């Protein structure tokens, strides 16, 4: 009976596609004929509201606060890029052109939310409460680094703000973010979510697809935040994918999706805040594709002018700078929450503070060399090193005793 009824329906009833309409027409779904996903924007590059009737959900005080984080991030990047070029730092990655993306998205997170970042989210960490000194300690891998000096620069970890360890390999944090979201769903229902930051290049990895699929089927409160900045190191986005960006992939996995202007601080803030509400209240994953442009080299190990023109970069800097955009809005006569005088005063104080933090981090000793063997494998209830680690430690002790002057041991604690 049920089988006969099912076969006469106008919609397909097979388990894999129960809502599909029946049609006698042989028609392929051609992606080139589908409408392009629109991009949510509140502020134009000139600092004007796209819709004058739009009611902002962010206060003037919060806008100023986030703007200060953006300026701090940009100043930090400028100083640390130069420090690396001077040989004072081994490696660095800037966020030039992407300040609004990380700062605004990080600002909406709450106490129990879990952060799984890539390596261009220092703005989010600042917005969550990480200090410039915390960042400097990590960059210099000193004894005050929350990661105990074990990871390369920019690869932060901080339990206080629920920032999980950053890993260089692309997309490895995606399954972890989904797993954490599932755990939050079970232990803190409708209270918290996880946010996973990736670039468009990482979305070509298998973990991206596996992560989205499991998040959708298990109904996990997770925000997939994709920074589409045009380049995955030297691979341009047009060489990275053929379809309509990354946002078009969300609906295919049954995930609510939005594309936003990543250079618009207000749009990023409102969209991510709404995404968090949706994820937490309804236990649903959300995909955000933030469109932006990476003005910087990929890292201090990269020369981006080998694959793009300086004119292209300069054009983006002049015509669509996220810091300039929000500043133009703040200094409009009808808004008037910022001024040239405040700008000069804040930038001067910020630069002074960052340079002071840099000097402190440089002077702070490295962690004890004995830390190499801790937090790995232990026997006897975590009290004793395993035999192979004991052997390695003894060998290191012998080498250091014989060649002590070669290793600058005075730079390390104990």
mmCIF file of C-alpha atoms in Angstrom:
data_model
loop_
_atom_site.group_PDB
_atom_site.id
_atom_site.type_symbol
_atom_site.label_atom_id
_atom_site.label_comp_id
_atom_site.label_asym_id
_atom_site.label_seq_id
_atom_site.Cartn_x
_atom_site.Cartn_y
_atom_site.Cartn_z
ATOM 1 C CA UNK A 1 0.000 0.000 0.000
ATOM 2 C CA UNK A 2 2.659 2.486 1.059
ATOM 3 C CA UNK A 3 4.823 1.461 -1.892
ATOM 4 C CA UNK A 4 1.965 2.098 -4.372
ATOM 5 C CA UNK A 5 1.240 5.490 -2.851
ATOM 6 C CA UNK A 6 4.885 6.402 -2.964
ATOM 7 C CA UNK A 7 5.200 5.516 -6.622
ATOM 8 C CA UNK A 8 2.271 7.765 -7.616
ATOM 9 C CA UNK A 9 3.554 10.865 -5.785
ATOM 10 C CA UNK A 10 4.736 13.906 -7.712
ATOM 11 C CA UNK A 11 7.907 13.970 -5.630
ATOM 12 C CA UNK A 12 10.632 11.379 -5.437
ATOM 13 C CA UNK A 13 10.376 9.141 -2.391
ATOM 14 C CA UNK A 14 13.703 7.334 -2.531
ATOM 15 C CA UNK A 15 15.542 7.716 0.804
ATOM 16 C CA UNK A 16 18.368 9.742 -0.743
ATOM 17 C CA UNK A 17 16.242 12.579 -2.223
ATOM 18 C CA UNK A 18 12.714 12.529 -0.844
ATOM 19 C CA UNK A 19 11.772 16.093 -1.819
ATOM 20 C CA UNK A 20 12.872 16.000 -5.450
ATOM 21 C CA UNK A 21 10.106 16.789 -7.954
ATOM 22 C CA UNK A 22 9.384 14.245 -10.663
ATOM 23 C CA UNK A 23 9.869 15.560 -14.226
ATOM 24 C CA UNK A 24 9.641 13.990 -17.688
ATOM 25 C CA UNK A 25 12.202 16.518 -18.973
ATOM 26 C CA UNK A 26 15.821 15.464 -19.491
ATOM 27 C CA UNK A 27 17.532 18.502 -17.948
ATOM 28 C CA UNK A 28 21.019 18.752 -16.482
ATOM 29 C CA UNK A 29 21.673 21.248 -13.717
ATOM 30 C CA UNK A 30 24.258 23.558 -15.250
ATOM 31 C CA UNK A 31 26.050 25.639 -12.579
ATOM 32 C CA UNK A 32 26.730 28.390 -15.122
ATOM 33 C CA UNK A 33 22.978 29.094 -15.321
ATOM 34 C CA UNK A 34 22.451 29.368 -11.562
ATOM 35 C CA UNK A 35 22.328 32.815 -9.914
ATOM 36 C CA UNK A 36 25.566 33.948 -8.267
ATOM 37 C CA UNK A 37 25.329 34.126 -4.474
ATOM 38 C CA UNK A 38 25.022 37.732 -3.322
ATOM 39 C CA UNK A 39 27.409 39.450 -0.891
ATOM 40 C CA UNK A 40 26.129 41.071 2.312
ATOM 41 C CA UNK A 41 27.473 44.600 2.792
ATOM 42 C CA UNK A 42 26.556 47.429 5.177
ATOM 43 C CA UNK A 43 29.294 49.991 4.459
ATOM 44 C CA UNK A 44 30.560 50.911 1.020
ATOM 45 C CA UNK A 45 34.312 51.493 0.506
ATOM 46 C CA UNK A 46 33.625 55.227 0.896
ATOM 47 C CA UNK A 47 32.212 54.719 4.392
ATOM 48 C CA UNK A 48 28.592 55.310 3.385
ATOM 49 C CA UNK A 49 25.716 53.065 4.436
ATOM 50 C CA UNK A 50 24.455 50.972 1.526
ATOM 51 C CA UNK A 51 20.963 51.175 3.037
ATOM 52 C CA UNK A 52 20.301 54.324 5.059
ATOM 53 C CA UNK A 53 17.398 52.565 6.767
ATOM 54 C CA UNK A 54 19.579 49.751 8.062
ATOM 55 C CA UNK A 55 19.478 49.526 11.860
ATOM 56 C CA UNK A 56 22.896 48.632 13.270
ATOM 57 C CA UNK A 57 23.158 46.046 16.054
ATOM 58 C CA UNK A 58 26.533 47.379 17.217
ATOM 59 C CA UNK A 59 27.086 50.381 19.495
ATOM 60 C CA UNK A 60 29.339 53.331 18.715
ATOM 61 C CA UNK A 61 31.549 52.375 21.661
ATOM 62 C CA UNK A 62 32.008 48.886 20.248
ATOM 63 C CA UNK A 63 32.872 50.234 16.804
ATOM 64 C CA UNK A 64 35.622 52.390 18.317
ATOM 65 C CA UNK A 65 36.881 49.425 20.338
ATOM 66 C CA UNK A 66 37.090 47.188 17.263
ATOM 67 C CA UNK A 67 38.705 49.939 15.222
ATOM 68 C CA UNK A 68 41.429 50.228 17.837
ATOM 69 C CA UNK A 69 42.045 46.479 17.585
ATOM 70 C CA UNK A 70 42.359 46.805 13.799
ATOM 71 C CA UNK A 71 44.892 49.623 14.094
ATOM 72 C CA UNK A 72 46.790 47.693 16.772
ATOM 73 C CA UNK A 73 46.934 44.632 14.533
ATOM 74 C CA UNK A 74 48.151 46.631 11.547
ATOM 75 C CA UNK A 75 50.800 48.408 13.623
ATOM 76 C CA UNK A 76 51.907 45.110 15.145
ATOM 77 C CA UNK A 77 52.196 43.567 11.682
ATOM 78 C CA UNK A 78 54.275 46.454 10.360
ATOM 79 C CA UNK A 79 56.704 46.349 13.279
ATOM 80 C CA UNK A 80 57.071 42.569 13.365
ATOM 81 C CA UNK A 81 57.513 42.264 9.605
ATOM 82 C CA UNK A 82 60.396 44.726 9.875
ATOM 83 C CA UNK A 83 61.751 42.875 12.927
ATOM 84 C CA UNK A 84 61.892 39.667 10.909
ATOM 85 C CA UNK A 85 63.701 41.433 8.095
ATOM 86 C CA UNK A 86 66.211 42.709 10.670
ATOM 87 C CA UNK A 87 66.915 39.154 11.802
ATOM 88 C CA UNK A 88 65.253 39.611 15.191
ATOM 89 C CA UNK A 89 62.548 37.051 14.437
ATOM 90 C CA UNK A 90 62.613 33.827 12.440
ATOM 91 C CA UNK A 91 59.237 34.099 10.685
ATOM 92 C CA UNK A 92 56.086 36.192 10.516
ATOM 93 C CA UNK A 93 52.727 36.437 8.731
ATOM 94 C CA UNK A 94 50.781 39.679 8.479
ATOM 95 C CA UNK A 95 47.046 40.308 8.118
ATOM 96 C CA UNK A 96 47.290 43.412 5.932
ATOM 97 C CA UNK A 97 43.982 44.011 4.191
ATOM 98 C CA UNK A 98 42.183 41.444 6.346
ATOM 99 C CA UNK A 99 41.986 43.271 9.665
ATOM 100 C CA UNK A 100 38.183 43.582 9.669
ATOM 101 C CA UNK A 101 37.642 39.883 9.022
ATOM 102 C CA UNK A 102 39.388 38.581 12.117
ATOM 103 C CA UNK A 103 38.675 41.420 14.552
ATOM 104 C CA UNK A 104 34.913 41.603 13.960
ATOM 105 C CA UNK A 105 34.355 37.840 13.867
ATOM 106 C CA UNK A 106 36.342 37.283 17.053
ATOM 107 C CA UNK A 107 34.508 40.059 18.877
ATOM 108 C CA UNK A 108 31.143 38.284 18.872
ATOM 109 C CA UNK A 109 32.405 35.114 20.551
ATOM 110 C CA UNK A 110 31.406 34.346 24.128
ATOM 111 C CA UNK A 111 33.028 32.723 27.158
ATOM 112 C CA UNK A 112 32.680 29.031 26.305
ATOM 113 C CA UNK A 113 33.037 29.294 22.517
ATOM 114 C CA UNK A 114 35.982 27.337 21.117
ATOM 115 C CA UNK A 115 38.384 28.830 18.550
ATOM 116 C CA UNK A 116 40.104 26.751 15.878
ATOM 117 C CA UNK A 117 42.190 29.181 13.875
ATOM 118 C CA UNK A 118 44.588 29.115 10.966
ATOM 119 C CA UNK A 119 47.403 31.670 10.950
ATOM 120 C CA UNK A 120 45.866 35.018 10.043
ATOM 121 C CA UNK A 121 43.538 35.480 12.998
ATOM 122 C CA UNK A 122 45.597 37.537 15.450
ATOM 123 C CA UNK A 123 42.893 40.202 15.227
ATOM 124 C CA UNK A 124 40.356 37.734 16.616
ATOM 125 C CA UNK A 125 42.713 36.914 19.478
ATOM 126 C CA UNK A 126 43.095 40.598 20.338
ATOM 127 C CA UNK A 127 39.316 41.007 20.281
ATOM 128 C CA UNK A 128 38.975 37.999 22.610
ATOM 129 C CA UNK A 129 41.366 39.505 25.152
ATOM 130 C CA UNK A 130 44.824 38.282 24.185
ATOM 131 C CA UNK A 131 47.336 41.025 24.947
ATOM 132 C CA UNK A 132 50.093 42.301 22.686
ATOM 133 C CA UNK A 133 52.561 40.933 25.240
ATOM 134 C CA UNK A 134 50.955 37.477 24.951
ATOM 135 C CA UNK A 135 51.418 37.643 21.195
ATOM 136 C CA UNK A 136 55.033 38.782 21.519
ATOM 137 C CA UNK A 137 55.834 35.985 23.972
ATOM 138 C CA UNK A 138 54.601 33.448 21.432
ATOM 139 C CA UNK A 139 56.503 35.032 18.565
ATOM 140 C CA UNK A 140 59.745 34.848 20.551
ATOM 141 C CA UNK A 141 58.982 31.401 22.022
ATOM 142 C CA UNK A 142 60.042 32.564 25.471
ATOM 143 C CA UNK A 143 59.269 31.095 28.886
ATOM 144 C CA UNK A 144 56.068 33.158 29.191
ATOM 145 C CA UNK A 145 54.605 31.718 25.993
ATOM 146 C CA UNK A 146 51.389 29.788 26.672
ATOM 147 C CA UNK A 147 52.614 27.154 24.213
ATOM 148 C CA UNK A 148 55.897 26.760 26.134
ATOM 149 C CA UNK A 149 57.928 27.932 23.158
ATOM 150 C CA UNK A 150 57.244 24.782 21.169
ATOM 151 C CA UNK A 151 55.624 26.123 18.040
ATOM 152 C CA UNK A 152 56.733 28.432 15.261
ATOM 153 C CA UNK A 153 55.729 32.125 15.282
ATOM 154 C CA UNK A 154 52.048 32.964 14.718
ATOM 155 C CA UNK A 155 50.971 29.458 15.810
ATOM 156 C CA UNK A 156 49.211 30.476 19.015
ATOM 157 C CA UNK A 157 47.472 28.510 21.747
ATOM 158 C CA UNK A 158 45.764 29.963 24.792
ATOM 159 C CA UNK A 159 43.472 28.141 27.170
ATOM 160 C CA UNK A 160 42.140 31.352 28.722
ATOM 161 C CA UNK A 161 40.344 32.314 25.501
ATOM 162 C CA UNK A 162 39.663 28.710 24.368
ATOM 163 C CA UNK A 163 42.135 29.009 21.509
ATOM 164 C CA UNK A 164 43.206 25.551 20.398
ATOM 165 C CA UNK A 165 46.741 24.989 19.045
ATOM 166 C CA UNK A 166 47.303 26.254 15.518
ATOM 167 C CA UNK A 167 48.808 23.794 13.061
ATOM 168 C CA UNK A 168 50.484 24.634 9.751
ATOM 169 C CA UNK A 169 49.016 21.797 7.626
ATOM 170 C CA UNK A 170 45.865 23.032 5.924
ATOM 171 C CA UNK A 171 42.383 22.107 7.141
ATOM 172 C CA UNK A 172 43.459 19.806 9.984
ATOM 173 C CA UNK A 173 41.554 21.979 12.465
ATOM 174 C CA UNK A 174 38.212 21.461 10.716
ATOM 175 C CA UNK A 175 37.391 17.957 12.052
ATOM 176 C CA UNK A 176 38.574 19.089 15.499
ATOM 177 C CA UNK A 177 36.229 22.091 15.414
ATOM 178 C CA UNK A 178 33.309 19.876 14.465
ATOM 179 C CA UNK A 179 34.136 17.388 17.215
ATOM 180 C CA UNK A 180 34.344 20.185 19.766
ATOM 181 C CA UNK A 181 31.009 21.560 18.572
ATOM 182 C CA UNK A 182 29.405 18.138 18.960
ATOM 183 C CA UNK A 183 30.802 17.920 22.496
ATOM 184 C CA UNK A 184 29.429 21.388 23.284
ATOM 185 C CA UNK A 185 26.041 20.307 21.982
ATOM 186 C CA UNK A 186 26.039 17.411 24.457
ATOM 187 C CA UNK A 187 27.610 19.142 27.478
ATOM 188 C CA UNK A 188 26.510 22.781 27.083
ATOM 189 C CA UNK A 189 23.362 22.611 24.938
ATOM 190 C CA UNK A 190 22.318 25.937 23.415
ATOM 191 C CA UNK A 191 25.121 27.778 25.220
ATOM 192 C CA UNK A 192 28.226 27.723 23.046
ATOM 193 C CA UNK A 193 29.647 26.948 19.627
ATOM 194 C CA UNK A 194 32.996 26.471 17.963
ATOM 195 C CA UNK A 195 34.330 28.656 15.171
ATOM 196 C CA UNK A 196 36.734 27.313 12.573
ATOM 197 C CA UNK A 197 38.795 29.712 10.475
ATOM 198 C CA UNK A 198 40.191 28.602 7.112
ATOM 199 C CA UNK A 199 41.236 30.181 3.843
ATOM 200 C CA UNK A 200 39.757 29.316 0.458
ATOM 201 C CA UNK A 201 42.827 27.187 -0.285
ATOM 202 C CA UNK A 202 42.148 24.919 2.694
ATOM 203 C CA UNK A 203 38.673 24.303 1.275
ATOM 204 C CA UNK A 204 40.284 22.144 -1.416
ATOM 205 C CA UNK A 205 41.401 19.681 1.262
ATOM 206 C CA UNK A 206 39.413 16.556 2.060
ATOM 207 C CA UNK A 207 39.009 17.534 5.708
ATOM 208 C CA UNK A 208 36.871 20.498 4.626
ATOM 209 C CA UNK A 209 34.303 18.281 2.936
ATOM 210 C CA UNK A 210 34.368 15.629 5.653
ATOM 211 C CA UNK A 211 33.980 18.314 8.308
ATOM 212 C CA UNK A 212 30.995 19.982 6.660
ATOM 213 C CA UNK A 213 29.263 16.668 6.094
ATOM 214 C CA UNK A 214 29.608 15.401 9.662
ATOM 215 C CA UNK A 215 28.651 18.831 11.061
ATOM 216 C CA UNK A 216 25.452 18.814 9.000
ATOM 217 C CA UNK A 217 24.431 15.232 9.731
ATOM 218 C CA UNK A 218 25.191 15.521 13.471
ATOM 219 C CA UNK A 219 23.700 19.020 13.673
ATOM 220 C CA UNK A 220 26.747 20.572 15.318
ATOM 221 C CA UNK A 221 26.855 24.210 16.498
ATOM 222 C CA UNK A 222 29.889 25.274 14.481
ATOM 223 C CA UNK A 223 30.699 28.318 12.347
ATOM 224 C CA UNK A 224 32.890 27.612 9.333
ATOM 225 C CA UNK A 225 34.491 30.990 8.676
ATOM 226 C CA UNK A 226 36.237 31.070 5.296
ATOM 227 C CA UNK A 227 38.548 33.982 4.493
ATOM 228 C CA UNK A 228 38.569 34.152 0.708
ATOM 229 C CA UNK A 229 41.462 36.569 0.197
ATOM 230 C CA UNK A 230 42.175 35.762 -3.434
ATOM 231 C CA UNK A 231 45.357 33.753 -2.990
ATOM 232 C CA UNK A 232 46.370 30.477 -1.353
ATOM 233 C CA UNK A 233 50.061 31.354 -1.163
ATOM 234 C CA UNK A 234 50.670 31.741 -4.931
ATOM 235 C CA UNK A 235 47.533 29.968 -6.172
ATOM 236 C CA UNK A 236 44.924 32.495 -7.291
ATOM 237 C CA UNK A 237 41.308 31.745 -6.412
ATOM 238 C CA UNK A 238 40.402 31.410 -10.097
ATOM 239 C CA UNK A 239 42.838 28.482 -10.226
ATOM 240 C CA UNK A 240 41.585 27.067 -6.920
ATOM 241 C CA UNK A 241 37.973 26.367 -7.878
ATOM 242 C CA UNK A 242 35.598 26.560 -10.828
ATOM 243 C CA UNK A 243 32.250 27.145 -9.131
ATOM 244 C CA UNK A 244 30.731 30.133 -7.354
ATOM 245 C CA UNK A 245 33.339 30.491 -4.635
ATOM 246 C CA UNK A 246 33.155 28.552 -1.386
ATOM 247 C CA UNK A 247 29.673 29.673 -0.334
ATOM 248 C CA UNK A 248 28.062 27.595 -3.081
ATOM 249 C CA UNK A 249 29.276 24.419 -1.376
ATOM 250 C CA UNK A 250 27.336 24.982 1.837
ATOM 251 C CA UNK A 251 23.806 24.260 0.565
ATOM 252 C CA UNK A 252 25.062 21.041 -1.021
ATOM 253 C CA UNK A 253 25.824 19.758 2.452
ATOM 254 C CA UNK A 254 22.565 21.114 3.880
ATOM 255 C CA UNK A 255 24.314 24.001 5.637
ATOM 256 C CA UNK A 256 22.918 27.527 5.913
ATOM 257 C CA UNK A 257 25.343 29.859 4.188
ATOM 258 C CA UNK A 258 26.103 33.526 3.672
ATOM 259 C CA UNK A 259 28.689 35.444 1.659
ATOM 260 C CA UNK A 260 29.817 38.750 3.151
ATOM 261 C CA UNK A 261 32.083 41.687 2.368
ATOM 262 C CA UNK A 262 35.077 40.882 4.552
ATOM 263 C CA UNK A 263 36.441 44.424 4.293
ATOM 264 C CA UNK A 264 33.293 45.780 5.931
ATOM 265 C CA UNK A 265 33.735 45.637 9.715
ATOM 266 C CA UNK A 266 30.023 46.155 10.362
ATOM 267 C CA UNK A 267 28.907 43.445 7.933
ATOM 268 C CA UNK A 268 31.354 40.919 9.376
ATOM 269 C CA UNK A 269 30.226 41.718 12.914
ATOM 270 C CA UNK A 270 26.493 41.454 12.199
ATOM 271 C CA UNK A 271 26.767 38.343 10.023
ATOM 272 C CA UNK A 272 28.977 36.428 12.445
ATOM 273 C CA UNK A 273 26.796 37.423 15.396
ATOM 274 C CA UNK A 274 23.702 36.166 13.567
ATOM 275 C CA UNK A 275 25.555 32.988 12.590
ATOM 276 C CA UNK A 276 26.477 32.331 16.210
ATOM 277 C CA UNK A 277 22.867 32.813 17.334
ATOM 278 C CA UNK A 278 21.712 30.358 14.683
ATOM 279 C CA UNK A 279 24.371 27.782 15.533
ATOM 280 C CA UNK A 280 23.813 27.939 19.291
ATOM 281 C CA UNK A 281 20.023 28.208 19.428
ATOM 282 C CA UNK A 282 19.218 25.731 16.647
ATOM 283 C CA UNK A 283 22.250 23.412 16.756
ATOM 284 C CA UNK A 284 23.057 24.049 13.114
ATOM 285 C CA UNK A 285 26.363 24.542 11.336
ATOM 286 C CA UNK A 286 26.778 27.813 9.441
ATOM 287 C CA UNK A 287 29.155 28.600 6.582
ATOM 288 C CA UNK A 288 30.413 32.169 6.141
ATOM 289 C CA UNK A 289 32.494 33.159 3.128
ATOM 290 C CA UNK A 290 34.159 36.510 3.803
ATOM 291 C CA UNK A 291 35.433 38.130 0.614
ATOM 292 C CA UNK A 292 38.622 40.120 1.151
ATOM 293 C CA UNK A 293 42.074 40.674 -0.333
ATOM 294 C CA UNK A 294 45.487 39.676 1.001
ATOM 295 C CA UNK A 295 47.626 42.769 0.507
ATOM 296 C CA UNK A 296 50.636 41.240 2.193
ATOM 297 C CA UNK A 297 52.974 38.527 1.009
ATOM 298 C CA UNK A 298 51.785 35.118 2.193
ATOM 299 C CA UNK A 299 54.551 35.195 4.793
ATOM 300 C CA UNK A 300 58.075 36.509 5.242
ATOM 301 C CA UNK A 301 59.174 33.482 3.199
ATOM 302 C CA UNK A 302 57.166 34.609 0.176
ATOM 303 C CA UNK A 303 57.570 37.209 -2.569
ATOM 304 C CA UNK A 304 54.062 37.716 -3.908
ATOM 305 C CA UNK A 305 55.238 40.022 -6.695
ATOM 306 C CA UNK A 306 56.476 36.905 -8.434
ATOM 307 C CA UNK A 307 52.839 35.992 -9.181
ATOM 308 C CA UNK A 308 50.920 39.306 -9.008
ATOM 309 C CA UNK A 309 51.665 42.922 -9.816
ATOM 310 C CA UNK A 310 52.505 45.650 -7.344
ATOM 311 C CA UNK A 311 49.910 47.788 -9.127
ATOM 312 C CA UNK A 312 47.202 45.276 -8.180
ATOM 313 C CA UNK A 313 48.171 45.380 -4.514
ATOM 314 C CA UNK A 314 48.444 49.180 -4.444
ATOM 315 C CA UNK A 315 45.017 49.514 -6.045
ATOM 316 C CA UNK A 316 43.408 47.475 -3.270
ATOM 317 C CA UNK A 317 45.283 49.461 -0.637
ATOM 318 C CA UNK A 318 44.050 52.768 -2.083
ATOM 319 C CA UNK A 319 40.484 51.871 -2.957
ATOM 320 C CA UNK A 320 39.343 49.240 -0.434
ATOM 321 C CA UNK A 321 41.293 49.380 2.804
ATOM 322 C CA UNK A 322 39.109 47.973 5.635
ATOM 323 C CA UNK A 323 40.709 50.284 8.207
ATOM 324 C CA UNK A 324 40.131 53.369 6.059
ATOM 325 C CA UNK A 325 36.563 52.306 5.290
ATOM 326 C CA UNK A 326 35.389 52.131 8.885
ATOM 327 C CA UNK A 327 37.379 55.249 9.809
ATOM 328 C CA UNK A 328 35.582 57.230 7.089
ATOM 329 C CA UNK A 329 32.288 56.133 8.614
ATOM 330 C CA UNK A 330 33.402 56.999 12.155
ATOM 331 C CA UNK A 331 34.480 60.504 11.136
ATOM 332 C CA UNK A 332 31.342 61.373 9.198
ATOM 333 C CA UNK A 333 29.795 64.582 10.619
ATOM 334 C CA UNK A 334 26.567 62.753 11.495
ATOM 335 C CA UNK A 335 28.453 59.951 13.289
ATOM 336 C CA UNK A 336 31.433 61.845 14.759
ATOM 337 C CA UNK A 337 32.901 59.162 17.036
ATOM 338 C CA UNK A 338 36.521 59.571 15.907
ATOM 339 C CA UNK A 339 38.871 62.365 14.858
ATOM 340 C CA UNK A 340 42.297 62.982 13.354
ATOM 341 C CA UNK A 341 43.523 64.044 16.772
ATOM 342 C CA UNK A 342 42.376 60.791 18.395
ATOM 343 C CA UNK A 343 43.895 58.854 15.505
ATOM 344 C CA UNK A 344 47.329 60.416 15.904
ATOM 345 C CA UNK A 345 47.297 60.006 19.671
ATOM 346 C CA UNK A 346 46.198 56.362 19.552
ATOM 347 C CA UNK A 347 48.651 55.318 16.841
ATOM 348 C CA UNK A 348 51.543 56.929 18.689
ATOM 349 C CA UNK A 349 50.647 55.228 21.992
ATOM 350 C CA UNK A 350 50.039 51.885 20.274
ATOM 351 C CA UNK A 351 53.396 51.890 18.519
ATOM 352 C CA UNK A 352 55.155 52.740 21.775
ATOM 353 C CA UNK A 353 53.365 49.916 23.617
ATOM 354 C CA UNK A 354 54.137 47.346 20.909
ATOM 355 C CA UNK A 355 57.830 48.258 20.839
ATOM 356 C CA UNK A 356 57.971 47.948 24.625
ATOM 357 C CA UNK A 357 56.335 44.492 24.484
ATOM 358 C CA UNK A 358 58.805 43.451 21.784
ATOM 359 C CA UNK A 359 61.771 44.450 23.938
ATOM 360 C CA UNK A 360 60.382 42.585 26.954
ATOM 361 C CA UNK A 361 59.782 39.444 24.874
ATOM 362 C CA UNK A 362 63.284 39.585 23.422
ATOM 363 C CA UNK A 363 64.870 39.878 26.870
ATOM 364 C CA UNK A 364 62.805 37.100 28.463
ATOM 365 C CA UNK A 365 64.645 33.789 28.698
ATOM 366 C CA UNK A 366 63.583 30.720 26.734
ATOM 367 C CA UNK A 367 61.872 27.820 28.557
ATOM 368 C CA UNK A 368 64.173 25.319 30.322
ATOM 369 C CA UNK A 369 65.640 22.761 27.923
ATOM 370 C CA UNK A 370 64.152 20.059 30.142
ATOM 371 C CA UNK A 371 60.742 21.139 28.799
ATOM 372 C CA UNK A 372 61.613 19.315 25.583
ATOM 373 C CA UNK A 373 60.734 16.050 27.288
ATOM 374 C CA UNK A 374 57.687 17.070 29.320
ATOM 375 C CA UNK A 375 54.047 16.711 28.236
ATOM 376 C CA UNK A 376 54.935 13.811 25.931
ATOM 377 C CA UNK A 377 54.882 10.245 27.283
ATOM 378 C CA UNK A 378 55.130 9.298 30.957
ATOM 379 C CA UNK A 379 54.976 6.121 33.022
ATOM 380 C CA UNK A 380 53.971 5.505 36.619
ATOM 381 C CA UNK A 381 50.934 7.739 36.571
ATOM 382 C CA UNK A 382 52.682 10.569 34.773
ATOM 383 C CA UNK A 383 55.601 10.764 37.193
ATOM 384 C CA UNK A 384 58.436 9.227 35.179
ATOM 385 C CA UNK A 385 59.749 9.629 31.653
ATOM 386 C CA UNK A 386 59.466 6.569 29.471
ATOM 387 C CA UNK A 387 62.762 4.676 28.933
ATOM 388 C CA UNK A 388 63.411 5.982 25.415
ATOM 389 C CA UNK A 389 62.892 9.575 26.565
ATOM 390 C CA UNK A 390 65.201 9.045 29.528
ATOM 391 C CA UNK A 391 67.851 7.817 27.127
ATOM 392 C CA UNK A 392 67.405 10.854 24.884
ATOM 393 C CA UNK A 393 67.570 13.230 27.852
ATOM 394 C CA UNK A 394 70.801 11.651 29.101
ATOM 395 C CA UNK A 395 72.294 11.963 25.626
ATOM 396 C CA UNK A 396 71.321 15.644 25.442
ATOM 397 C CA UNK A 397 72.821 16.276 28.889
ATOM 398 C CA UNK A 398 76.120 14.749 27.747
ATOM 399 C CA UNK A 399 76.202 16.867 24.581
ATOM 400 C CA UNK A 400 75.445 20.070 26.482
ATOM 401 C CA UNK A 401 78.081 19.287 29.093
ATOM 402 C CA UNK A 402 80.718 18.760 26.406
ATOM 403 C CA UNK A 403 79.752 21.614 24.058
ATOM 404 C CA UNK A 404 78.129 24.029 26.480
ATOM 405 C CA UNK A 405 79.514 27.197 24.879
ATOM 406 C CA UNK A 406 78.016 26.300 21.509
ATOM 407 C CA UNK A 407 74.393 26.398 22.659
ATOM 408 C CA UNK A 408 74.024 29.799 24.382
ATOM 409 C CA UNK A 409 72.547 28.154 27.460
ATOM 410 C CA UNK A 410 72.452 31.540 29.163
ATOM 411 C CA UNK A 411 69.406 32.296 26.991
ATOM 412 C CA UNK A 412 67.407 29.519 28.682
ATOM 413 C CA UNK A 413 65.888 29.311 32.128
ATOM 414 C CA UNK A 414 67.376 26.863 34.658
#
